[in-house]
PDB file of N, CA and C in Angstrom:
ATOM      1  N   UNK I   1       0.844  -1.172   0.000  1.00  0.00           N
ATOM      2  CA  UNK I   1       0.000   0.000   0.000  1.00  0.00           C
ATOM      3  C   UNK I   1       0.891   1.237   0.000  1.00  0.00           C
ATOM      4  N   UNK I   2       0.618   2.211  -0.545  1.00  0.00           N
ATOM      5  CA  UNK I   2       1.289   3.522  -1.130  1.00  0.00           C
ATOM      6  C   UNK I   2       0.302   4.423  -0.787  1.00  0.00           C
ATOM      7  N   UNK I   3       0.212   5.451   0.542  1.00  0.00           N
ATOM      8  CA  UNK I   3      -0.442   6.686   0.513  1.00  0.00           C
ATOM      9  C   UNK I   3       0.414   8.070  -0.062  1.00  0.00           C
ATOM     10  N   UNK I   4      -0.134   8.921  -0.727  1.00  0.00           N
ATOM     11  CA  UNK I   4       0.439   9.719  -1.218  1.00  0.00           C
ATOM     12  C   UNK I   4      -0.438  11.068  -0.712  1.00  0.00           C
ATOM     13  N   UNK I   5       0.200  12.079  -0.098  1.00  0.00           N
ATOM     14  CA  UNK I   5      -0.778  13.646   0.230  1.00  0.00           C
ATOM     15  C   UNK I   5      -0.499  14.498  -0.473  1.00  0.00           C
ATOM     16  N   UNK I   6      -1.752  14.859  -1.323  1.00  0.00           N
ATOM     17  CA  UNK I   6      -1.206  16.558  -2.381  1.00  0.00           C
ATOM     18  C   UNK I   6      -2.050  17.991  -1.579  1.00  0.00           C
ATOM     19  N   UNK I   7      -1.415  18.420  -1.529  1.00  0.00           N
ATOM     20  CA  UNK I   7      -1.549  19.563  -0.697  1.00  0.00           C
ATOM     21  C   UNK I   7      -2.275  20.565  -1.674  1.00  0.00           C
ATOM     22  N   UNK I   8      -3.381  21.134  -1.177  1.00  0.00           N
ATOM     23  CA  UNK I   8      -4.357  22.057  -1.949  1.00  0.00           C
ATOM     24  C   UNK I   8      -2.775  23.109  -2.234  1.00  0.00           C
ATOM     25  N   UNK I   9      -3.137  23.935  -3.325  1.00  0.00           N
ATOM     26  CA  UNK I   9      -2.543  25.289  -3.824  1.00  0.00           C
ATOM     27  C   UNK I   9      -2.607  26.428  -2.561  1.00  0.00           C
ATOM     28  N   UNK I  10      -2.112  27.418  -3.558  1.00  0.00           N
ATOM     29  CA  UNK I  10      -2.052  28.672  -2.363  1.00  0.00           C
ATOM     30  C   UNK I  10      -3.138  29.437  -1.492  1.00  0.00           C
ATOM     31  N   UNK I  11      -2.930  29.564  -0.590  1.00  0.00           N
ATOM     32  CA  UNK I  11      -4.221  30.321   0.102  1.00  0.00           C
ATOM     33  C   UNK I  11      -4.829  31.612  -0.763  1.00  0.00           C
ATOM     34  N   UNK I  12      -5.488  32.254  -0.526  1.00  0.00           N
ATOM     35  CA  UNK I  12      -5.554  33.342  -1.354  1.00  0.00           C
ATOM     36  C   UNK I  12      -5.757  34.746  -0.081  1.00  0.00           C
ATOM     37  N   UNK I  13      -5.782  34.142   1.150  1.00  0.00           N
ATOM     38  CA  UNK I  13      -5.716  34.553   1.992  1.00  0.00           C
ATOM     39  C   UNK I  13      -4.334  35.505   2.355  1.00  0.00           C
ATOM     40  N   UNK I  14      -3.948  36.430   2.576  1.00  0.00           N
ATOM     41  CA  UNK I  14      -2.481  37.491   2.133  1.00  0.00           C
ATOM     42  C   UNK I  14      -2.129  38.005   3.594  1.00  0.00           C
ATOM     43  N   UNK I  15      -2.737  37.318   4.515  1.00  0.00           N
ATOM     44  CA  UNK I  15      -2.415  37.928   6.249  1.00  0.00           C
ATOM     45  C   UNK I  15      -1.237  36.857   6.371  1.00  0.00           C
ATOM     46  N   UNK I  16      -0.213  38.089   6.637  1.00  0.00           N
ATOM     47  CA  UNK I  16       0.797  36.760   7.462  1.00  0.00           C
ATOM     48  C   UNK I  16       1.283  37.690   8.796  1.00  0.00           C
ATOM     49  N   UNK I  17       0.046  38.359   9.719  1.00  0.00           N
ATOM     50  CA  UNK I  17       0.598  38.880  10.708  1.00  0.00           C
ATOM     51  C   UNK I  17       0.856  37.916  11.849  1.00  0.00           C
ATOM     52  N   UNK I  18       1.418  37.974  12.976  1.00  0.00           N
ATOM     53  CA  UNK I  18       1.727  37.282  13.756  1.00  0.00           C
ATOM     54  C   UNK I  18       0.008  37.265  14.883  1.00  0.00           C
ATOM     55  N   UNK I  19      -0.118  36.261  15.137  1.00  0.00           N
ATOM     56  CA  UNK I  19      -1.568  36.396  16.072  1.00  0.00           C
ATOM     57  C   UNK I  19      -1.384  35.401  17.587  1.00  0.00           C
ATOM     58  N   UNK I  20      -2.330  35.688  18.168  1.00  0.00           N
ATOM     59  CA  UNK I  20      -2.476  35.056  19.624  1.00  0.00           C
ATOM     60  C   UNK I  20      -3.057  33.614  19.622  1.00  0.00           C
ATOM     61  N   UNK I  21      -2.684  32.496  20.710  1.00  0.00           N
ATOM     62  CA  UNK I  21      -3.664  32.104  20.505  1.00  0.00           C
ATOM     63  C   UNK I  21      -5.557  31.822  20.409  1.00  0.00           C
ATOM     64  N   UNK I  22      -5.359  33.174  21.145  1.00  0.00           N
ATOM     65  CA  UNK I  22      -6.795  33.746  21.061  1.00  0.00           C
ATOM     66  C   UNK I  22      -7.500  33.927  19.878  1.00  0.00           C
ATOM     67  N   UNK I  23      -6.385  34.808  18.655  1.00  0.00           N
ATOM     68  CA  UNK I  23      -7.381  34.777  17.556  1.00  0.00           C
ATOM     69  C   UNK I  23      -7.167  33.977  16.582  1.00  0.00           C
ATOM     70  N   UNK I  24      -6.439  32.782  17.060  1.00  0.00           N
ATOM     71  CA  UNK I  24      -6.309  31.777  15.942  1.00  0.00           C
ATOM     72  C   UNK I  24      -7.777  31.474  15.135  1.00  0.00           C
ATOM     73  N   UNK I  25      -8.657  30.794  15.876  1.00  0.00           N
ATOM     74  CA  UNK I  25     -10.016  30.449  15.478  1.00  0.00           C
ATOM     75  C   UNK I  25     -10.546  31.342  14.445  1.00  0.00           C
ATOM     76  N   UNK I  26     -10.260  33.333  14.790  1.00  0.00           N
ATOM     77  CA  UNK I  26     -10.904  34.209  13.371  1.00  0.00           C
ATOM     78  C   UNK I  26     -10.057  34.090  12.543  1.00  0.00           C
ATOM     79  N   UNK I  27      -8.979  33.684  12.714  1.00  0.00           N
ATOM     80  CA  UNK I  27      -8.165  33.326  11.564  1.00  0.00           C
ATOM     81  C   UNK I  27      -7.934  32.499  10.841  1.00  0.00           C
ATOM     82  N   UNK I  28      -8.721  31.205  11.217  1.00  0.00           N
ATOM     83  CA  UNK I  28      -8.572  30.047  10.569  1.00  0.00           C
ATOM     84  C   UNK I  28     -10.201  30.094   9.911  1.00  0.00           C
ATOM     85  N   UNK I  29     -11.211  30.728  10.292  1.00  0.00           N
ATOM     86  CA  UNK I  29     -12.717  31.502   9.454  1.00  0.00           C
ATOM     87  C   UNK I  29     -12.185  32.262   8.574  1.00  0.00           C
ATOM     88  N   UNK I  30     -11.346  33.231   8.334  1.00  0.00           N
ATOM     89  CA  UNK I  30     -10.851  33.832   7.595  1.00  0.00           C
ATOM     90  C   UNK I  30     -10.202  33.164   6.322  1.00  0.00           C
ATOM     91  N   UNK I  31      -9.369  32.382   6.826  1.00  0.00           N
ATOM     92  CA  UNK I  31      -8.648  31.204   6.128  1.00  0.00           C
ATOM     93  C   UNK I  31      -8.965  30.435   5.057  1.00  0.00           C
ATOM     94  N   UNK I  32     -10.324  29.738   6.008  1.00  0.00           N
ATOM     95  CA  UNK I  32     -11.553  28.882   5.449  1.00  0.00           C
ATOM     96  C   UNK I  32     -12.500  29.799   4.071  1.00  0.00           C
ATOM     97  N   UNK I  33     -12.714  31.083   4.219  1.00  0.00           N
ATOM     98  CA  UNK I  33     -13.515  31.964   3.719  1.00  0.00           C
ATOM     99  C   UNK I  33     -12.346  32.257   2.154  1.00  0.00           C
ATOM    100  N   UNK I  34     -11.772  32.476   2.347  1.00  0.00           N
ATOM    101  CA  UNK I  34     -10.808  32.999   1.401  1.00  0.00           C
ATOM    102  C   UNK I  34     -10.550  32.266   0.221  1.00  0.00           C
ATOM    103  N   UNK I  35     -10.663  30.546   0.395  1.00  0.00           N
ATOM    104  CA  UNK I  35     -10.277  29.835  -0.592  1.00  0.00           C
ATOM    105  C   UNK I  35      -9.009  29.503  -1.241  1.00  0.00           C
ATOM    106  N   UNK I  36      -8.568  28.917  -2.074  1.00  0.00           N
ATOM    107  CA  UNK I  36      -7.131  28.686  -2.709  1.00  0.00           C
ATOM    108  C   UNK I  36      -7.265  28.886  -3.789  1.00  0.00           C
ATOM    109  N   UNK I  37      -5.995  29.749  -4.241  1.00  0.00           N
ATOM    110  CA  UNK I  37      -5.573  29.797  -5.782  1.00  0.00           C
ATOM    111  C   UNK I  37      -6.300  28.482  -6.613  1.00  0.00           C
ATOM    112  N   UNK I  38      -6.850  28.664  -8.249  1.00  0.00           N
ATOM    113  CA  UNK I  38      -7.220  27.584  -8.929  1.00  0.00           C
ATOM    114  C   UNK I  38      -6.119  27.316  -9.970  1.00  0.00           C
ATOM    115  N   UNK I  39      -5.212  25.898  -9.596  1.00  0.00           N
ATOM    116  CA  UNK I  39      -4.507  25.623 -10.721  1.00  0.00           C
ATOM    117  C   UNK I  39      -4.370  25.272 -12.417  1.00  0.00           C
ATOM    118  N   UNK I  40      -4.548  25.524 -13.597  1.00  0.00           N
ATOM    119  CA  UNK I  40      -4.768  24.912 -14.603  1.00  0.00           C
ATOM    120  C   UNK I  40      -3.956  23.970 -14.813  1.00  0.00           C
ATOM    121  N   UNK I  41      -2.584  24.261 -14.559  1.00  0.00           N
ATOM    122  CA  UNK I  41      -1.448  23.393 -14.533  1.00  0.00           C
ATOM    123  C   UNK I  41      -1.081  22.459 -13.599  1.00  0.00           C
ATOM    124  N   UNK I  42      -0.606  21.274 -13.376  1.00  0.00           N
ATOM    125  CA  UNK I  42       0.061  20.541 -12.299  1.00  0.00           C
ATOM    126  C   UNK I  42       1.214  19.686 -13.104  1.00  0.00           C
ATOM    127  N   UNK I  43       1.966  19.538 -12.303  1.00  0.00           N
ATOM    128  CA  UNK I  43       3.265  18.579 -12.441  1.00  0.00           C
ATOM    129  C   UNK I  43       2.752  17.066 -12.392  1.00  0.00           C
ATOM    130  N   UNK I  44       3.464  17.046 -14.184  1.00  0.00           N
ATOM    131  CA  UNK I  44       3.434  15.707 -14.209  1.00  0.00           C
ATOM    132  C   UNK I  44       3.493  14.883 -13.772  1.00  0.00           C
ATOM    133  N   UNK I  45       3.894  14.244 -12.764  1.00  0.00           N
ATOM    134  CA  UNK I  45       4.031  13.941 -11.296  1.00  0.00           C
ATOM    135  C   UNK I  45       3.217  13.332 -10.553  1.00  0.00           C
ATOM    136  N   UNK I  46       2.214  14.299 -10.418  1.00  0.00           N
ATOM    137  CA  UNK I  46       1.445  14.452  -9.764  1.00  0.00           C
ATOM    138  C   UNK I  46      -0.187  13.831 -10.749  1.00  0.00           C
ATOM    139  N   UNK I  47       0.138  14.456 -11.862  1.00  0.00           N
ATOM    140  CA  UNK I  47      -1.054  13.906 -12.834  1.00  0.00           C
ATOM    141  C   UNK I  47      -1.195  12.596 -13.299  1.00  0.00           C
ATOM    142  N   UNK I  48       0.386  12.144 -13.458  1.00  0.00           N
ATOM    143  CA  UNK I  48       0.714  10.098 -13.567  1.00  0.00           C
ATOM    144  C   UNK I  48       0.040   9.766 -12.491  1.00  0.00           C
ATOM    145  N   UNK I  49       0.487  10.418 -11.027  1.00  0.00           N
ATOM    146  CA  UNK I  49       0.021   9.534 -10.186  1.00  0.00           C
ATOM    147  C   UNK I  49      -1.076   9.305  -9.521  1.00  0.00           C
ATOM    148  N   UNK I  50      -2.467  10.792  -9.744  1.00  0.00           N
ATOM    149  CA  UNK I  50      -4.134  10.398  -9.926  1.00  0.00           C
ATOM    150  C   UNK I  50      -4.238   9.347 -11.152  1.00  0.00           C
ATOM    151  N   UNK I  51      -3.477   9.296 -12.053  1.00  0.00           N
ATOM    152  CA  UNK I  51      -4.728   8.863 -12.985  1.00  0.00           C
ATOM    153  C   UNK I  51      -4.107   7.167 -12.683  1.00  0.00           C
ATOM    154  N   UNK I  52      -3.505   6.569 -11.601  1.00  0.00           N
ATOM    155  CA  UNK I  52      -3.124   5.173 -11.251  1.00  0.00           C
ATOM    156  C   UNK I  52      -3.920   4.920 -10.121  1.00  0.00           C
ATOM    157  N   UNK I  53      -4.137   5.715  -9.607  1.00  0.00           N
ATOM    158  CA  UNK I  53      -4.903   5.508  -7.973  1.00  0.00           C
ATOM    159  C   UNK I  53      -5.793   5.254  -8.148  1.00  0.00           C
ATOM    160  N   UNK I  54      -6.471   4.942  -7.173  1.00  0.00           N
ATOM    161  CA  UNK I  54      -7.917   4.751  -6.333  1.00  0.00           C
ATOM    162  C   UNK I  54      -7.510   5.931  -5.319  1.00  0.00           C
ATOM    163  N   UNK I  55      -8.099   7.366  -5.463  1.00  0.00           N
ATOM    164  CA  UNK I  55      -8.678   7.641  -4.460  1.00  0.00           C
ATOM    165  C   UNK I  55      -9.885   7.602  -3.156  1.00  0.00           C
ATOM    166  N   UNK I  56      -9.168   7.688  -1.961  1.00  0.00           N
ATOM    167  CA  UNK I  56      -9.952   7.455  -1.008  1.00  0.00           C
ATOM    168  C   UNK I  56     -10.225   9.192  -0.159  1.00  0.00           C
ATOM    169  N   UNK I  57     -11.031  10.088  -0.394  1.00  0.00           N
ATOM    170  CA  UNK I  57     -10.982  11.118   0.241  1.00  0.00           C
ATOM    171  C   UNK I  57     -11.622  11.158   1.917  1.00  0.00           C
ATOM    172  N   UNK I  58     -11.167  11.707   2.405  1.00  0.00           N
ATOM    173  CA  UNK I  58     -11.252  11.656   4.117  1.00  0.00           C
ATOM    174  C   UNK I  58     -11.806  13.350   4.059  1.00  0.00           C
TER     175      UNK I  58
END
């Protein structure tokens, strides 16, 4: 068995101030709200190795 993790793209989210752990939580709503960059492109790589799998999403 072979698990492999591809990591979503860039946040689109542009805060990189330093925060508490207090306002982690509006920052991770913020986070959530913002979405990720949409790729057209991916590394070959990465495209061999969906189109062999069985994904299982969690």
């Amino acid at each position: 068995m072979e698990i492999t993790l591809i990591r979503h793209e860039k946040s689109l989210l542009t805060e990189n101030d330093r925060i508490t752990s207090f306002a982690f939580t509006s920052w991770v709503e913020k986070y959530d709200k913002q979405g990720v960059c949409e790729e057209t492109n991916f590394p070959y790589e990465t495209v061999a190795r969906i189109a062999k799998t069985n994904i299982m999403m969690i």
